[in-house]
Short mmCIF file of C-alpha atoms and ligand atoms in Angstrom, two decimals:
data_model
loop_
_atom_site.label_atom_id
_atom_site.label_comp_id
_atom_site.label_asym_id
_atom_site.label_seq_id
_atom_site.Cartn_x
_atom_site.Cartn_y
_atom_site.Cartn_z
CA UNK B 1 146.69 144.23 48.15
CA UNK B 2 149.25 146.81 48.70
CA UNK B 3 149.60 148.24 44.94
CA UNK B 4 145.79 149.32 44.79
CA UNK B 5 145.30 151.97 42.04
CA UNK B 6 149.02 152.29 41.28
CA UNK B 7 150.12 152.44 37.62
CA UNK B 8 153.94 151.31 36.60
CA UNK B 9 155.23 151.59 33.65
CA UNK B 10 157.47 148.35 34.06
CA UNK B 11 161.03 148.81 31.55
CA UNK B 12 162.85 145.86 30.51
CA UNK B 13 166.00 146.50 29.30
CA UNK B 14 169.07 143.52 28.07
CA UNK B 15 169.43 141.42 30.39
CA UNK B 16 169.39 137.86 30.96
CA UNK B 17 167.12 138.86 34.29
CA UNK B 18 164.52 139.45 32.12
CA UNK B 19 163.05 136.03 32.95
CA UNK B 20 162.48 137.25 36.70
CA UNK B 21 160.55 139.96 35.54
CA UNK B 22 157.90 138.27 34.28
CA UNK B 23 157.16 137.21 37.40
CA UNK B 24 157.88 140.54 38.98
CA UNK B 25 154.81 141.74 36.72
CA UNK B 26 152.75 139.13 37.76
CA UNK B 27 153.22 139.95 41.50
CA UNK B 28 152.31 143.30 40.48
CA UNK B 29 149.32 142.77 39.17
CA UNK B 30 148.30 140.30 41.96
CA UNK B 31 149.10 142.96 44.66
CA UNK B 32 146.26 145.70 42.49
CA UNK B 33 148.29 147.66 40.09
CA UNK B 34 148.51 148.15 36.77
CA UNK B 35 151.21 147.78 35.02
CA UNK B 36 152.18 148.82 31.30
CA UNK B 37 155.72 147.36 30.10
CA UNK B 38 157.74 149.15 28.16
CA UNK B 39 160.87 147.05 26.10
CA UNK B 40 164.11 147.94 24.67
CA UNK B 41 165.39 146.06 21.67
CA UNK B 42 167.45 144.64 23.44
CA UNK B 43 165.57 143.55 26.36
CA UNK B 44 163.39 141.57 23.38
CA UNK B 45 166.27 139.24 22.58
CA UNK B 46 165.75 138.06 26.24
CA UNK B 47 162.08 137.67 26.60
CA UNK B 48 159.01 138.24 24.31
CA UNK B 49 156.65 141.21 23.88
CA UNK B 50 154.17 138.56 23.53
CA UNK B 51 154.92 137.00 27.12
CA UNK B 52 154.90 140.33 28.72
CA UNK B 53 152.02 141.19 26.83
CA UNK B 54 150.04 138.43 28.03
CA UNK B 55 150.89 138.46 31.79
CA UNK B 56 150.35 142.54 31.60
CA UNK B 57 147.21 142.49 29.96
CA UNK B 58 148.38 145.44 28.28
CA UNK B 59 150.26 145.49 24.73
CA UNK B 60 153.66 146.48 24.94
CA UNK B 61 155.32 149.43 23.75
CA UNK B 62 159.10 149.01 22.31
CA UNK B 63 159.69 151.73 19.97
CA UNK B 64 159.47 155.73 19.87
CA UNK B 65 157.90 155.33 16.61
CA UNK B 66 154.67 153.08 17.58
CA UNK B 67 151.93 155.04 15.23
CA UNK B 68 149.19 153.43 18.05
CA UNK B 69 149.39 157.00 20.02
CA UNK B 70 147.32 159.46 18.12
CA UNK B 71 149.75 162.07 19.16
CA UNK B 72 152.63 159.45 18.02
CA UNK B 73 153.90 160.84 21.80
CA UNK B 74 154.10 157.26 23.48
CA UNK B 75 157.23 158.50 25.40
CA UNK B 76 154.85 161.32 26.98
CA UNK B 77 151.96 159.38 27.09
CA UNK B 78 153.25 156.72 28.94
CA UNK B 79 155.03 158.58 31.62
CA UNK B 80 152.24 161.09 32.65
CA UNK B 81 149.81 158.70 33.59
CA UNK B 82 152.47 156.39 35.39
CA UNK B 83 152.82 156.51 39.78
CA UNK B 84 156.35 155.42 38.97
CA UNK B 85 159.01 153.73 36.64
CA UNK B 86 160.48 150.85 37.26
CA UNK B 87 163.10 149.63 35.23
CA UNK B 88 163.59 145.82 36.30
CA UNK B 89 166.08 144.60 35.03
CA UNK B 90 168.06 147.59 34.32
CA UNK B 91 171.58 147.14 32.43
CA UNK B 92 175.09 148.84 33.34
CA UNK B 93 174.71 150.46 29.26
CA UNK B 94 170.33 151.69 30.60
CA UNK B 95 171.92 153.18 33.47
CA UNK B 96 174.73 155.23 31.66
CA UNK B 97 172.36 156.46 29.10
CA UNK B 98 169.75 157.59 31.74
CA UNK B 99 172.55 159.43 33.81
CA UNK B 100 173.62 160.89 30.26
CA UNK B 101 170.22 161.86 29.35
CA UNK B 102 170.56 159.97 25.80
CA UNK B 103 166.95 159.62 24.77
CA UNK B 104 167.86 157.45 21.78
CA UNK B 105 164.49 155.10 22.53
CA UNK B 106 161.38 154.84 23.79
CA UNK B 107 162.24 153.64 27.56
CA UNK B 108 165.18 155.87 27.88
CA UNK B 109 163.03 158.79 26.07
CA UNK B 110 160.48 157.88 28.70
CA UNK B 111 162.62 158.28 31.52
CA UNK B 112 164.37 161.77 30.47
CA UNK B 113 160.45 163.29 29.49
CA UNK B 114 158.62 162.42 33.00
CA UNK B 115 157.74 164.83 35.29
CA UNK B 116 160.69 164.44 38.16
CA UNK B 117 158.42 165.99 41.19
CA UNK B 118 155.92 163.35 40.59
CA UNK B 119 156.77 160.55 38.72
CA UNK B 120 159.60 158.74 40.29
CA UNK B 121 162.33 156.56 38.54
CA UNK B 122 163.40 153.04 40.19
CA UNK B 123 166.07 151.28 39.03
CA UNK B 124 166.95 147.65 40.16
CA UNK B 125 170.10 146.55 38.40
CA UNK B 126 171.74 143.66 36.72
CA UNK B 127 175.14 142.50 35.35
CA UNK B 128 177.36 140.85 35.69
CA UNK B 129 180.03 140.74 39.30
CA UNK B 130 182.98 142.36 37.07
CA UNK B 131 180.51 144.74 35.37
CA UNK B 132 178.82 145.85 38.81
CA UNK B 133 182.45 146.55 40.31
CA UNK B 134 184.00 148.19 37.92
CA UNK B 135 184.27 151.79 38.59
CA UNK B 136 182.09 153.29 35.38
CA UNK B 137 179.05 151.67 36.71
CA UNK B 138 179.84 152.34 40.78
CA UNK B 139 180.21 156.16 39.43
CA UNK B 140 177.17 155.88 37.68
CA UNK B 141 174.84 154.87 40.24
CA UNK B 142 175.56 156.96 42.43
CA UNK B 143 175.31 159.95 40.41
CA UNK B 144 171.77 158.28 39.16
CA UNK B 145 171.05 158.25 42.82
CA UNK B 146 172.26 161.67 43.40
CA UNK B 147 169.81 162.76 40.47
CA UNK B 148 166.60 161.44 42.06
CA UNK B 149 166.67 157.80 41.25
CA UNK B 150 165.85 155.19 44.04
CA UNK B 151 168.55 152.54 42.96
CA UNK B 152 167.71 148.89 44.89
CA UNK B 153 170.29 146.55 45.82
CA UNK B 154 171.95 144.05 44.39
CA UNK B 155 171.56 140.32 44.77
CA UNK B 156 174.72 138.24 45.51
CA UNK B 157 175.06 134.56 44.92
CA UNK B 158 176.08 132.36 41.66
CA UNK B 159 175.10 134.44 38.22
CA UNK B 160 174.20 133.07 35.04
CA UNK B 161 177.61 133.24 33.50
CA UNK B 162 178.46 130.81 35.99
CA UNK B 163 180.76 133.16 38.00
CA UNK B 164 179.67 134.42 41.83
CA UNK B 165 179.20 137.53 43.39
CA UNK B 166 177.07 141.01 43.65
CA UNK B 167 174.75 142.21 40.52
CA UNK B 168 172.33 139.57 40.14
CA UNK B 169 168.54 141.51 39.83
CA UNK B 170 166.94 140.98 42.70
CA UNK B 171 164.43 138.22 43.06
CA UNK B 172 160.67 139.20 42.09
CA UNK B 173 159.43 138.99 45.60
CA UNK B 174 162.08 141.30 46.83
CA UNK B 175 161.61 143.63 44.70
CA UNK B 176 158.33 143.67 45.33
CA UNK B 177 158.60 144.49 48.70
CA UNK B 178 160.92 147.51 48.22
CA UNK B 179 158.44 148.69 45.35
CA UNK B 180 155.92 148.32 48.25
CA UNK B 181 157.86 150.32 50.74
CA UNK B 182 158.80 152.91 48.27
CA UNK B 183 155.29 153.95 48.27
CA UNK B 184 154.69 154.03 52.20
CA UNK B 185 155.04 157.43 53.96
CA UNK B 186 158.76 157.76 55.39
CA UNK B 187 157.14 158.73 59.11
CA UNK B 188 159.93 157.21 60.88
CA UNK B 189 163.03 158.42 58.46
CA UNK B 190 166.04 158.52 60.73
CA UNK B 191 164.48 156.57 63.57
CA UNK B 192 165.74 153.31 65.10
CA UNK B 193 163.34 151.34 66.31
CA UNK B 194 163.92 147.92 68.54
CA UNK B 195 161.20 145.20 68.87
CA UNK B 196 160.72 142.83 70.57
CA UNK B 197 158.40 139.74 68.90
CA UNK B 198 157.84 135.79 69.50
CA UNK B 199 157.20 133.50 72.33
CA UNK B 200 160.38 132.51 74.56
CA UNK B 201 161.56 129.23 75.15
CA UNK B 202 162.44 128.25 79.05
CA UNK B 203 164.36 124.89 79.10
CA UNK B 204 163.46 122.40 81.82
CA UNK B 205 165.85 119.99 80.26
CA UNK B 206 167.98 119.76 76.73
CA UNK B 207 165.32 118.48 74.77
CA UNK B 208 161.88 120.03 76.56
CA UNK B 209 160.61 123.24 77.92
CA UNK B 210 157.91 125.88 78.61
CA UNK B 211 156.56 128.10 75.78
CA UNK B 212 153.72 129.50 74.33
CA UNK B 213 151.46 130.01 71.28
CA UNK B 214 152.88 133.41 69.76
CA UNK B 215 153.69 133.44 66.47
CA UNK B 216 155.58 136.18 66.09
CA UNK B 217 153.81 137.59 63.49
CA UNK B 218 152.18 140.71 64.92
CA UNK B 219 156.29 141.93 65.94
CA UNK B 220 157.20 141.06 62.22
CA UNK B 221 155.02 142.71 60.57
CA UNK B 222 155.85 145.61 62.96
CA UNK B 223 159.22 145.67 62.06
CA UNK B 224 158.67 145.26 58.24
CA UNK B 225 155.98 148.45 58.65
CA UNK B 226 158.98 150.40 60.67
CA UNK B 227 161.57 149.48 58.17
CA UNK B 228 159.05 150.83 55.34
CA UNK B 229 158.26 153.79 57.10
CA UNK B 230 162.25 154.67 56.62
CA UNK B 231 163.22 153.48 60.34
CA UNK B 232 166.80 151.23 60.89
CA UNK B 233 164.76 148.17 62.68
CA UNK B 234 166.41 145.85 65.35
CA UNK B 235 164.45 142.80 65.77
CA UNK B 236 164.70 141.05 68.57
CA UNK B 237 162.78 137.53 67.54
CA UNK B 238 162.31 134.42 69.79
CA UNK B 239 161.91 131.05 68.30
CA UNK B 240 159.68 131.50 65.54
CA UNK B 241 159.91 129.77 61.63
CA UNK B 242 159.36 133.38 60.26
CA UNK B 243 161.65 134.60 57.03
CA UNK B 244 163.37 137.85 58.21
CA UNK B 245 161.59 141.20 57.34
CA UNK B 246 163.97 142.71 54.31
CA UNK B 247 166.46 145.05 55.61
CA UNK B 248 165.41 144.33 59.25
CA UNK B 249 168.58 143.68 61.72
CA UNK B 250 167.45 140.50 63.47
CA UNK B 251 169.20 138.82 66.38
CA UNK B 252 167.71 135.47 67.28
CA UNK B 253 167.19 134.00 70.95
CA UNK B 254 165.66 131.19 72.67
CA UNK B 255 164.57 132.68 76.37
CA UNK B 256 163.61 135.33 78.20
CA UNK B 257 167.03 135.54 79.56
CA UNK B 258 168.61 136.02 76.51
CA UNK B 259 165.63 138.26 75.31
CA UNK B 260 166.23 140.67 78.07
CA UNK B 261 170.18 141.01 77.31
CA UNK B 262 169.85 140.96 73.98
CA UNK B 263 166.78 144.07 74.27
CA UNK B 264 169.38 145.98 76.66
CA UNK B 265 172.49 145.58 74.55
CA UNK B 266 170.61 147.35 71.57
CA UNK B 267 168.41 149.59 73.20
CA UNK B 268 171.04 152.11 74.18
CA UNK B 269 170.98 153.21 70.43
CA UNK B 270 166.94 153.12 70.04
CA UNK B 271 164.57 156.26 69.73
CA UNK B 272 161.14 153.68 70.01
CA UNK B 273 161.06 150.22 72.05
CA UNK B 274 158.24 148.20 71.28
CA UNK B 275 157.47 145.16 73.60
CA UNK B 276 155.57 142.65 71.37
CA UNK B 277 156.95 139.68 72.35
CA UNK B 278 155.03 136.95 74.83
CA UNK B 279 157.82 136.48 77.34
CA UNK B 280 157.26 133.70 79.36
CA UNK B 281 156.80 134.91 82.94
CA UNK B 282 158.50 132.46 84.54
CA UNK B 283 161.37 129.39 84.02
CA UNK B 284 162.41 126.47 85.71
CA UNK B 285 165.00 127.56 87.97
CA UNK B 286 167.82 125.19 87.16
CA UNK B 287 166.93 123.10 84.05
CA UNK B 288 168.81 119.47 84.06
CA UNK B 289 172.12 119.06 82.47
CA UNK B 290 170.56 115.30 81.01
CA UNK B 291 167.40 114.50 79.45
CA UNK B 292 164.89 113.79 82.13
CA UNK B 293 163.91 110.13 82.06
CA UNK B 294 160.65 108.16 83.01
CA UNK B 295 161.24 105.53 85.42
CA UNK B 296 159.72 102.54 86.39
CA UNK B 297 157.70 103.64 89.25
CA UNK B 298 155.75 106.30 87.63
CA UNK B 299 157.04 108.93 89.78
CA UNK B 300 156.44 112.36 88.09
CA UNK B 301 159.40 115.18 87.47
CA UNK B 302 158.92 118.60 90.16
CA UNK B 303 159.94 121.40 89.08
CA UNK B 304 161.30 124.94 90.70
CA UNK B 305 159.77 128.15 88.95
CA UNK B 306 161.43 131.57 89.05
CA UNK B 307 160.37 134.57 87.92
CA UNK B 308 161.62 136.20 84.59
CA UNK B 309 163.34 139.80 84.39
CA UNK B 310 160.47 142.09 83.10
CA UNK B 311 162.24 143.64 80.08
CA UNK B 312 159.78 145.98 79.07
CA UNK B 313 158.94 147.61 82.50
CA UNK B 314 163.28 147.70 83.02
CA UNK B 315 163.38 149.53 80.08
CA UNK B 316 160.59 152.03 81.07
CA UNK B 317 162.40 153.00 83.55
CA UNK B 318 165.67 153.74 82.33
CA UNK B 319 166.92 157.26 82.16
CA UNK B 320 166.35 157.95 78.68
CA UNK B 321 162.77 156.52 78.62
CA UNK B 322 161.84 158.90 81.71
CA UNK B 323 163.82 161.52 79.92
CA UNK B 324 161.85 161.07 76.89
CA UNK B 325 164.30 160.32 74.78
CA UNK B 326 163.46 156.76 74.23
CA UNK B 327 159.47 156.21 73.69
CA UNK B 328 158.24 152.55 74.97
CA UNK B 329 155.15 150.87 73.39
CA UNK B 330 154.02 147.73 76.07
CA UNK B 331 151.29 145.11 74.17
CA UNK B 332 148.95 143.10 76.50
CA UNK B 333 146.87 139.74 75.07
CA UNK B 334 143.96 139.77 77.32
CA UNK B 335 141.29 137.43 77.90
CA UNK B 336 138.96 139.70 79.06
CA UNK B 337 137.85 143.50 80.64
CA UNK B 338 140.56 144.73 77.95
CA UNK B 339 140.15 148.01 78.66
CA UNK B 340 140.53 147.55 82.60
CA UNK B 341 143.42 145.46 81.88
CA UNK B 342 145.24 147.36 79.48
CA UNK B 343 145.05 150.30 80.97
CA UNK B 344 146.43 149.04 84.59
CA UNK B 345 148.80 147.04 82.75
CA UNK B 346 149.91 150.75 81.04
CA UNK B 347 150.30 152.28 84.70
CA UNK B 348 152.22 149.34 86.10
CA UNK B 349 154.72 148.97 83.19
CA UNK B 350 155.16 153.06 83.31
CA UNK B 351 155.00 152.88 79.15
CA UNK B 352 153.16 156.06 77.22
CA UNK B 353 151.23 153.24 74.55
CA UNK B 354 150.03 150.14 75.48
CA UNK B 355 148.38 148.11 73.02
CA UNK B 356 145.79 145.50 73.57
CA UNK B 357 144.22 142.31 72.03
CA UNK B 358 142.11 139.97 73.20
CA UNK B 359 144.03 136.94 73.23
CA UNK B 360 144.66 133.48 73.15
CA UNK B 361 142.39 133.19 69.83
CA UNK B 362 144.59 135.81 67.75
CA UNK B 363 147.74 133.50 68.24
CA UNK B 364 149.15 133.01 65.24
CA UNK B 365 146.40 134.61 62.76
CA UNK B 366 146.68 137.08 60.13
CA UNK B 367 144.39 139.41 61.53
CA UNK B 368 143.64 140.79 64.70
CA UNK B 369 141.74 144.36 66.62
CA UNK B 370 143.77 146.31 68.59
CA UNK B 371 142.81 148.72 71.29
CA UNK B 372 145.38 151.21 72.14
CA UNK B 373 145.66 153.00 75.50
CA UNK B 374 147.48 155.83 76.55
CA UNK B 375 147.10 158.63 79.20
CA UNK B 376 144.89 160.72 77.58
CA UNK B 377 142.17 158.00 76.66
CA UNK B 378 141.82 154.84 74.51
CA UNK B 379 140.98 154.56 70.49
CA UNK B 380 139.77 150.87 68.75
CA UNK B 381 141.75 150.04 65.73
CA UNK B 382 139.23 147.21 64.56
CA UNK B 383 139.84 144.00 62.96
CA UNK B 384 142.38 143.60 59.62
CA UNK B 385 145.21 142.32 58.56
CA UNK B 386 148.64 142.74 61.02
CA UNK B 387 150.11 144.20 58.28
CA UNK B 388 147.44 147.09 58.26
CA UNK B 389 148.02 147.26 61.72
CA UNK B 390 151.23 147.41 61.70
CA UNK B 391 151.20 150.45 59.60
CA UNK B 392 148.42 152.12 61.44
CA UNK B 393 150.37 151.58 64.87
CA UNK B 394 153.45 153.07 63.12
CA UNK B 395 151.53 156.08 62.20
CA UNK B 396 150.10 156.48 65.43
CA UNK B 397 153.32 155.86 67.01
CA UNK B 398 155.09 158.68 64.90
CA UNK B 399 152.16 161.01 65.67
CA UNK B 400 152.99 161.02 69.00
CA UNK B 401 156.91 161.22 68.83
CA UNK B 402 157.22 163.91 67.05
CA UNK B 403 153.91 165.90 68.99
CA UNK B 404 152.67 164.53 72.27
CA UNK B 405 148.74 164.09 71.73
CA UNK B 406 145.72 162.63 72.74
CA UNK B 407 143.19 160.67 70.95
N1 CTP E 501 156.96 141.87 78.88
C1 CTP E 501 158.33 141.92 78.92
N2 CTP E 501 159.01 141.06 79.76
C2 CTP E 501 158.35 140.18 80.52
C3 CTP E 501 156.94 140.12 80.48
C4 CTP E 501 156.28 140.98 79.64
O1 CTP E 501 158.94 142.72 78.22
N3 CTP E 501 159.03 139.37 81.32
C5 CTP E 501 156.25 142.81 78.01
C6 CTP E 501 155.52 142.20 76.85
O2 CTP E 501 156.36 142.14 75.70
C7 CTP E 501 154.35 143.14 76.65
C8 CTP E 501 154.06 143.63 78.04
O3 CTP E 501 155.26 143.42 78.80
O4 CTP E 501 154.72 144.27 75.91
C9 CTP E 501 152.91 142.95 78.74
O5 CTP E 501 153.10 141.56 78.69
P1 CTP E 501 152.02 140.59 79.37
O6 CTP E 501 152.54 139.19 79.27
O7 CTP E 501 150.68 140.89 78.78
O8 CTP E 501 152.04 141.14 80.84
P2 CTP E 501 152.62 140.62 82.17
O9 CTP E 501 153.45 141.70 82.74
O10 CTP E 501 153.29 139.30 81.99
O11 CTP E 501 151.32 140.49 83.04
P3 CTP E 501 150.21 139.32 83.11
O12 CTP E 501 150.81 138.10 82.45
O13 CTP E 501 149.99 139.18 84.55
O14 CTP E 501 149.01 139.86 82.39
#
């Protein structure tokens, strides 16, 4: 639960969106905060007080006049005790009142009375295509921005007026994520950051071929940590069925091959390499042009191995790796003697971090303990989510980029 201990104030302002947040303030509350909504008029000709009410927990405040505060202050109330405001969906006419600093009710009162160093504002927007483009509301978020806002994206697709383009809210799950990431530490800010994640695929014909059990999880949930920690993230994904981490750059390949051109086609523009994926070591040296067929006799199919470009330990030992200008991170799934293993394996592949696992058994989990190994010594990150991980190797990662240390 990423939200632990976090209290939004949730606005809802007009908006036919205002069915999607509902479940945005579900997914709130299932990922630990607490969440107090906050309606316009308006936004109540879309969806109930009594529906938001009832999936907060919390009764809902809608006017500037509510005699429930003692102080009859809701508007200060409210924001003081708040992490941060989001105002899902917000309208083209919320965002030119907040830019105006009209306070003429209790949300945009709210907004204007918070305390700007520590309550932040964050706006996801929704209109109509012809509304979003228009100039007014293109000049208004970005001078919403420029005042301190964090303004999300847009959706794009078919809206509910039946026309298609940009300014559809985005979906609850999305913005859940970037509500997420707002609240991670921005240790990688101006970074780019390539991974590598996934099994590869070696054909030995058109329909069959050698792989392995990764799941590419561990390199996702790298990437989505990197992108949260404010880096630009290339991903660099086998075949895997995983949904793309949001705002992740993702170019797909099959095998190790590929892998290794696509990793040195992006990595001249990298600051941090990180090796996750399980290249297969070796392939079948010239796969058939035609499926393979049995044939009567029972005679088995012989195949010619060759060995696989290493693309980690190539990149290692580029000139702006030994330079220092690009920082390499190797993994290693072990069996066994981890320690022994990783740390050769560290030497060998000439990478300052190596991380290891004991493998096969974390394939494809959620979880997993990491040991990670560098020249100064080796520290046990134990067993939790890849997504904890993932942050924690990000940290440690950053540490050391921007101060060379030990453990
Ligand atoms: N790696 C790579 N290219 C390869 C093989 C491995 O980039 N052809 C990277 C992996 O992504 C990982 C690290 O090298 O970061 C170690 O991979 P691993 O498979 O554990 O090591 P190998 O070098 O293949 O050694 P071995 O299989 O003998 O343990």
């Amino acid at each position: 639960m990423d939200l632990v201990g976090k209290h939004i104030v949730l606005g809802l302002t007009g908006g036919i969106a205002c069915y999607k947040a509902a479940e945005f303030c579900r997914a709130l509350i299932k990922e630990g905060a607490t969440v107090q909504v906050v309606m316009t008029e308006a936004a109540a000709q879309f969806i109930t007080p009594v529906t938001m009410q009832a999936l907060s927990n919390r009764p809902v405040y809608a006017s500037q006049w509510d005699a429930r505060e003692p102080n009859n202050m809701a508007h200060i109330n409210l924001s003081r005790e708040a992490d941060a405001i989001v105002i899902a969906p917000c309208s083209a006419d919320f965002v030119a009142k907040l830019l105006h600093g009209r306070a003429d009710d209790l949300l945009s009162l709210m907004c204007l009375a918070r305390p700007l160093e520590s309550v932040p504002l964050l706006v996801a927007p929704a209109m109509n295509r012809e509304m979003w483009a228009h100039p007014a509301t293109q000049r208004n978020m970005a001078q919403l921005h420029a005042d301190g806002a964090t303004v999300f994206d847009v959706g794009s697709g078919e809206q509910a007026c039946g026309e298609t383009g940009d300014g559809r809210m985005l979906e609850p799950a999305e913005l859940l994520h970037d509500v997420v990431a707002f609240f991670q530490a921005k240790v990688l800010a101006g970074k780019r950051v390539l991974i590598s994640a996934g099994p590869t695929f070696e054909p030995m014909d058109p329909v069959r071929g050698v792989t392995n059990l990764s799941s590419g999880k561990m390199g996702f949930a790298l990437a989505r940590a990197a992108r949260e920690a404010g880096a630009d993230v290339t991903l660099v994904a086998g075949p895997v069925g995983l949904p793309s981490p949001r705002g992740v750059h993702r170019v797909d390949v099959i095998s190790a091959q590929d892998m290794f051109e696509a990793c040195q086609s992006q990595v001249s523009h990298a600051d941090i390499f990180i090796a996750c994926a399980a290249v297969a070591d070796w392939r079948v040296d010239v796969p058939t042009q035609q499926k393979i067929k049995k044939d009567a006799s029972g005679a088995t199919p012989s195949f010619q191995f060759v060995e696989n470009p290493d693309i980690l330990a190539s990149i290692a030992q580029s000139e702006r790796a030994q330079s220092g200008a690009l920082y390499c991170v190797g993994f290693a799934a072990e069996s066994n003697d981890l320690l022994a293993h990783a740390t050769a394996k560290r030497l060998r592949k000439n990478v300052p971090l190596l991380v290891g696992n004991l493998g096969p058994a974390t394939f494809g989990k959620d979880d997993n303990a990491l040991l990670l190994v560098d020249a100064q010594g080796s520290k046990e990150i134990p067993r939790q989510s890849k997504r904890a991980l993932s942050r924690l190797l990000v940290a440690e990662i950053a540490n050391r980029i921007t101060q060379p240390r030990s453990f």
